[in-house]
Amino acid sequence: QVQPVESGGGLVQAGGSLRLSCAASGRTISSYAMGWFRQAPGKEREFVAAISRRGLSIYYRDSVKGRFTISRDNAKNTVYLQMNSLKPEDTAVYYCAGRIGDVRTSESYDFWGQGTQVTVSS
């Protein structure tokens, strides 16, 4: 099992950028597919991006394609989410998650972090 810990959230103006980091403890993340999800107040959690164990398969929700980039550095046991051209609708708590099986774009992940707040002002 793996315990993800997110960092890098904060307040940014629309059009700005943030890079979220997901550091894992316990087990190396190289054994797991990793994903990013987000949840705004009063709304359901939704898929943002995911990456397979070796980084050969990458998926994004349509609304972030071309703006967000997910990557992983297994040597550092860390997953990243580079967020560019941020919009107010990107405001949410962002969660990092790990999956034992193949990469998925659903919420069927096994290990979840505590989340980091991203707020985009207009």
Coordinates of N, CA and C in Angstrom, one line a residue:
Q1 N 0.8 -1.2 0.0 CA 0.0 0.0 0.0 C 0.9 1.2 0.0
V2 N 0.3 2.4 -0.4 CA 1.0 3.6 -0.5 C 0.2 4.7 0.2
Q3 N 0.8 5.7 0.8 CA 0.1 6.8 1.4 C 0.6 8.1 0.7
P4 N -0.3 8.6 -0.2 CA 0.0 9.9 -0.9 C -0.2 11.1 0.0
V5 N 0.7 12.1 -0.2 CA 0.6 13.4 0.5 C 0.8 14.5 -0.5
E6 N -0.3 15.3 -0.6 CA -0.3 16.4 -1.6 C 0.3 17.7 -1.1
S7 N 0.9 18.5 -2.0 CA 1.4 19.8 -1.6 C 1.4 20.7 -2.9
G8 N 1.6 22.0 -2.7 CA 1.7 22.9 -3.8 C 0.5 23.7 -4.1
G9 N -0.6 23.4 -3.4 CA -1.8 24.2 -3.6 C -1.7 25.6 -3.1
G10 N -2.6 26.5 -3.5 CA -2.6 27.9 -3.0 C -3.5 28.7 -3.8
L11 N -3.4 30.0 -3.7 CA -4.2 31.0 -4.4 C -3.5 31.6 -5.6
V12 N -4.1 31.6 -6.7 CA -3.5 32.1 -7.9 C -4.6 32.8 -8.8
Q13 N -4.1 33.8 -9.5 CA -5.0 34.5 -10.4 C -5.3 33.7 -11.6
A14 N -6.5 34.0 -12.2 CA -6.8 33.3 -13.5 C -5.8 33.5 -14.5
G15 N -5.4 32.5 -15.2 CA -4.3 32.5 -16.2 C -3.0 32.1 -15.7
G16 N -2.9 32.0 -14.4 CA -1.6 31.6 -13.7 C -1.4 30.2 -13.7
S17 N -0.3 29.8 -13.0 CA 0.1 28.4 -13.0 C 0.4 27.9 -11.5
L18 N 0.2 26.6 -11.3 CA 0.6 26.0 -10.1 C 1.1 24.6 -10.4
R19 N 2.0 24.1 -9.6 CA 2.4 22.7 -9.7 C 2.2 22.0 -8.4
L20 N 1.3 21.0 -8.5 CA 1.0 20.1 -7.4 C 2.0 19.0 -7.3
S21 N 2.3 18.6 -6.1 CA 3.2 17.4 -5.9 C 2.5 16.4 -5.1
C22 N 2.7 15.2 -5.3 CA 2.2 14.1 -4.5 C 3.3 13.2 -4.2
A23 N 3.8 13.3 -2.9 CA 4.8 12.4 -2.4 C 4.2 11.2 -1.7
A24 N 4.8 10.1 -1.9 CA 4.3 8.9 -1.4 C 5.2 8.3 -0.3
S25 N 4.6 7.8 0.7 CA 5.3 7.1 1.8 C 4.8 5.6 1.8
G26 N 5.6 4.8 2.5 CA 5.2 3.4 2.6 C 5.8 2.5 1.6
R27 N 5.2 2.5 0.4 CA 5.7 1.7 -0.8 C 6.1 2.7 -1.9
T28 N 6.9 2.2 -2.8 CA 7.3 3.0 -4.0 C 6.1 3.0 -4.9
I29 N 5.9 4.2 -5.5 CA 4.7 4.4 -6.4 C 4.9 3.8 -7.7
S30 N 6.1 3.2 -8.0 CA 6.3 2.6 -9.3 C 5.4 1.4 -9.4
S31 N 4.9 0.8 -8.4 CA 4.0 -0.3 -8.4 C 2.6 0.1 -8.7
Y32 N 2.2 1.3 -8.8 CA 0.9 1.8 -8.9 C 0.6 2.8 -10.0
A33 N -0.6 2.7 -10.6 CA -1.1 3.8 -11.4 C -1.5 4.9 -10.4
M34 N -1.3 6.1 -10.9 CA -1.5 7.3 -10.0 C -2.5 8.2 -10.7
G35 N -3.3 8.9 -9.9 CA -4.3 9.8 -10.5 C -4.5 11.1 -9.6
W36 N -5.0 12.1 -10.3 CA -5.4 13.3 -9.6 C -6.9 13.5 -9.7
F37 N -7.6 13.8 -8.7 CA -9.0 14.1 -8.6 C -9.2 15.4 -7.9
R38 N -10.4 16.0 -8.1 CA -10.7 17.3 -7.4 C -12.2 17.3 -7.0
Q39 N -12.4 18.1 -5.9 CA -13.8 18.3 -5.4 C -14.0 19.7 -5.0
A40 N -15.0 20.4 -5.6 CA -15.3 21.7 -5.2 C -16.4 21.6 -4.1
P41 N -16.6 22.7 -3.3 CA -17.6 22.6 -2.2 C -19.0 22.4 -2.8
G42 N -19.7 21.5 -2.2 CA -21.0 21.2 -2.6 C -21.1 20.3 -3.9
K43 N -20.0 19.9 -4.4 CA -20.0 19.2 -5.7 C -19.4 17.8 -5.5
E44 N -19.6 16.9 -6.4 CA -19.0 15.6 -6.3 C -17.6 15.6 -6.8
R45 N -16.8 14.7 -6.3 CA -15.4 14.6 -6.7 C -15.3 14.1 -8.1
E46 N -14.4 14.6 -8.9 CA -14.3 14.3 -10.3 C -12.9 14.0 -10.7
F47 N -12.7 13.2 -11.7 CA -11.4 12.8 -12.3 C -10.8 14.0 -13.0
V48 N -9.5 14.1 -12.8 CA -8.7 15.2 -13.4 C -7.7 14.6 -14.4
A49 N -6.8 13.7 -13.9 CA -5.8 13.2 -14.8 C -5.3 11.9 -14.1
A50 N -4.7 11.0 -14.9 CA -4.1 9.8 -14.4 C -2.9 9.3 -15.3
I51 N -2.0 8.6 -14.7 CA -0.9 8.1 -15.4 C -0.6 6.7 -15.0
S52 N -0.2 5.8 -15.9 CA 0.1 4.4 -15.6 C 1.4 4.2 -14.9
R53 N 1.7 3.0 -14.5 CA 2.8 2.7 -13.7 C 4.2 3.2 -14.3
R54 N 4.3 3.0 -15.6 CA 5.5 3.4 -16.3 C 5.4 4.7 -17.1
G55 N 4.2 5.3 -17.0 CA 4.0 6.6 -17.6 C 3.7 6.5 -19.1
L56 N 3.4 5.3 -19.6 CA 3.2 5.1 -21.0 C 1.7 5.5 -21.4
S57 N 0.8 5.5 -20.4 CA -0.6 5.8 -20.7 C -0.9 7.0 -19.8
I58 N -1.5 8.1 -20.4 CA -1.9 9.3 -19.7 C -3.3 9.7 -20.1
Y59 N -4.1 10.1 -19.2 CA -5.5 10.5 -19.5 C -5.8 11.8 -18.7
Y60 N -6.6 12.6 -19.4 CA -7.1 13.8 -18.8 C -8.6 14.0 -19.0
R61 N -9.3 14.7 -18.1 CA -10.7 15.1 -18.4 C -10.6 16.1 -19.5
D62 N -11.6 16.2 -20.3 CA -11.6 17.1 -21.4 C -11.4 18.6 -21.1
S63 N -11.9 19.0 -19.9 CA -11.8 20.4 -19.6 C -10.4 20.9 -19.2
V64 N -9.5 20.0 -19.0 CA -8.1 20.4 -18.6 C -7.1 20.0 -19.7
K65 N -7.5 19.4 -20.8 CA -6.6 19.0 -21.8 C -5.9 20.2 -22.4
G66 N -4.6 20.2 -22.6 CA -3.9 21.3 -23.1 C -3.5 22.3 -22.1
R67 N -4.0 22.2 -20.9 CA -3.6 23.1 -19.8 C -2.9 22.4 -18.6
F68 N -3.3 21.2 -18.3 CA -2.7 20.4 -17.2 C -1.8 19.3 -17.8
T69 N -0.7 19.0 -17.0 CA 0.2 17.9 -17.4 C 0.5 17.1 -16.2
I70 N 0.2 15.8 -16.3 CA 0.5 14.9 -15.2 C 1.8 14.2 -15.5
S71 N 2.7 14.0 -14.6 CA 4.0 13.3 -14.8 C 4.3 12.6 -13.5
R72 N 5.3 11.7 -13.6 CA 5.8 11.0 -12.4 C 7.3 10.8 -12.5
D73 N 7.9 10.9 -11.3 CA 9.3 10.6 -11.1 C 9.4 9.5 -10.1
N74 N 9.5 8.3 -10.6 CA 9.5 7.2 -9.6 C 10.7 7.1 -8.8
A75 N 11.8 7.7 -9.3 CA 13.0 7.7 -8.4 C 12.8 8.6 -7.2
K76 N 12.0 9.7 -7.3 CA 11.7 10.5 -6.2 C 10.4 10.2 -5.5
N77 N 9.8 9.1 -6.0 CA 8.5 8.6 -5.4 C 7.5 9.7 -5.4
T78 N 7.4 10.5 -6.5 CA 6.5 11.7 -6.5 C 5.8 11.7 -7.9
V79 N 4.5 12.2 -7.8 CA 3.7 12.4 -9.0 C 3.4 13.9 -9.0
Y80 N 3.4 14.5 -10.2 CA 3.1 16.0 -10.3 C 1.9 16.3 -11.2
L81 N 1.3 17.4 -10.9 CA 0.3 17.9 -11.8 C 0.6 19.4 -12.0
Q82 N 1.1 19.6 -13.2 CA 1.4 21.0 -13.7 C 0.1 21.6 -14.2
M83 N -0.3 22.7 -13.6 CA -1.6 23.3 -14.0 C -1.3 24.7 -14.6
N84 N -1.5 24.9 -15.9 CA -1.3 26.2 -16.5 C -2.7 26.8 -17.0
S85 N -2.7 28.1 -17.3 CA -3.9 28.7 -17.7 C -5.1 28.4 -16.8
L86 N -4.9 28.6 -15.6 CA -5.9 28.2 -14.6 C -7.1 29.1 -14.7
K87 N -8.3 28.5 -14.5 CA -9.5 29.2 -14.6 C -10.2 29.1 -13.2
P88 N -11.1 30.0 -12.9 CA -11.9 30.0 -11.6 C -12.6 28.6 -11.4
E89 N -13.0 28.0 -12.5 CA -13.7 26.7 -12.3 C -12.8 25.6 -12.0
D90 N -11.5 25.8 -12.0 CA -10.5 24.9 -11.5 C -10.4 24.9 -10.0
T91 N -11.0 25.8 -9.3 CA -11.0 25.9 -7.8 C -11.6 24.7 -7.2
A92 N -10.8 24.0 -6.4 CA -11.3 22.8 -5.7 C -10.2 22.3 -4.8
V93 N -10.5 21.3 -4.0 CA -9.5 20.5 -3.3 C -9.0 19.4 -4.2
Y94 N -7.7 19.3 -4.4 CA -7.2 18.3 -5.3 C -6.6 17.2 -4.5
Y95 N -6.9 16.0 -4.9 CA -6.5 14.8 -4.3 C -5.6 13.9 -5.2
C96 N -4.6 13.3 -4.6 CA -3.8 12.4 -5.3 C -4.2 11.0 -4.8
A97 N -4.2 10.0 -5.8 CA -4.6 8.7 -5.4 C -3.8 7.6 -6.2
G98 N -3.7 6.5 -5.6 CA -3.0 5.4 -6.2 C -3.9 4.2 -6.4
R99 N -3.6 3.4 -7.5 CA -4.4 2.3 -7.8 C -3.5 1.1 -8.0
I100 N -4.0 -0.1 -7.4 CA -3.2 -1.3 -7.5 C -3.2 -1.9 -8.9
G101 N -4.3 -1.8 -9.6 CA -4.4 -2.4 -10.9 C -4.0 -1.5 -12.0
D102 N -4.6 -1.7 -13.2 CA -4.4 -0.8 -14.3 C -4.9 0.6 -14.1
V103 N -4.4 1.5 -14.9 CA -4.8 2.9 -14.8 C -6.3 3.0 -15.2
R104 N -7.0 3.9 -14.5 CA -8.4 4.1 -14.8 C -8.7 5.6 -14.7
T105 N -9.8 6.0 -15.4 CA -10.2 7.4 -15.3 C -11.4 7.5 -14.3
S106 N -11.8 6.5 -13.7 CA -12.9 6.5 -12.7 C -12.3 6.7 -11.4
E107 N -13.1 6.8 -10.4 CA -12.7 7.0 -9.0 C -12.4 5.7 -8.2
S108 N -12.2 4.6 -9.0 CA -11.9 3.3 -8.4 C -10.4 3.2 -8.0
Y109 N -9.9 4.1 -7.2 CA -8.6 4.0 -6.7 C -8.5 3.5 -5.3
D110 N -7.4 3.0 -4.9 CA -7.3 2.3 -3.6 C -6.7 3.2 -2.5
F111 N -5.8 4.1 -2.8 CA -5.2 4.9 -1.7 C -5.3 6.4 -2.1
W112 N -5.8 7.2 -1.1 CA -6.1 8.6 -1.3 C -5.3 9.5 -0.3
G113 N -4.9 10.6 -0.8 CA -4.3 11.6 0.0 C -5.3 12.5 0.7
Q114 N -4.8 13.4 1.6 CA -5.8 14.3 2.3 C -6.2 15.5 1.5
G115 N -5.6 15.8 0.4 CA -6.0 16.9 -0.5 C -5.2 18.2 -0.2
T116 N -5.2 19.0 -1.2 CA -4.6 20.3 -1.1 C -5.5 21.3 -1.9
Q117 N -5.7 22.5 -1.3 CA -6.6 23.5 -1.8 C -6.0 24.3 -2.9
V118 N -6.7 24.4 -4.0 CA -6.4 25.2 -5.1 C -7.5 26.2 -5.3
T119 N -7.2 27.5 -5.3 CA -8.2 28.6 -5.4 C -7.7 29.5 -6.5
V120 N -8.5 29.7 -7.6 CA -8.2 30.5 -8.7 C -9.2 31.7 -8.7
S121 N -8.6 32.9 -8.6 CA -9.4 34.1 -8.5 C -9.5 34.7 -9.9
S122 N -10.6 35.5 -10.1 CA -10.8 36.1 -11.4 C -10.4 37.6 -11.4

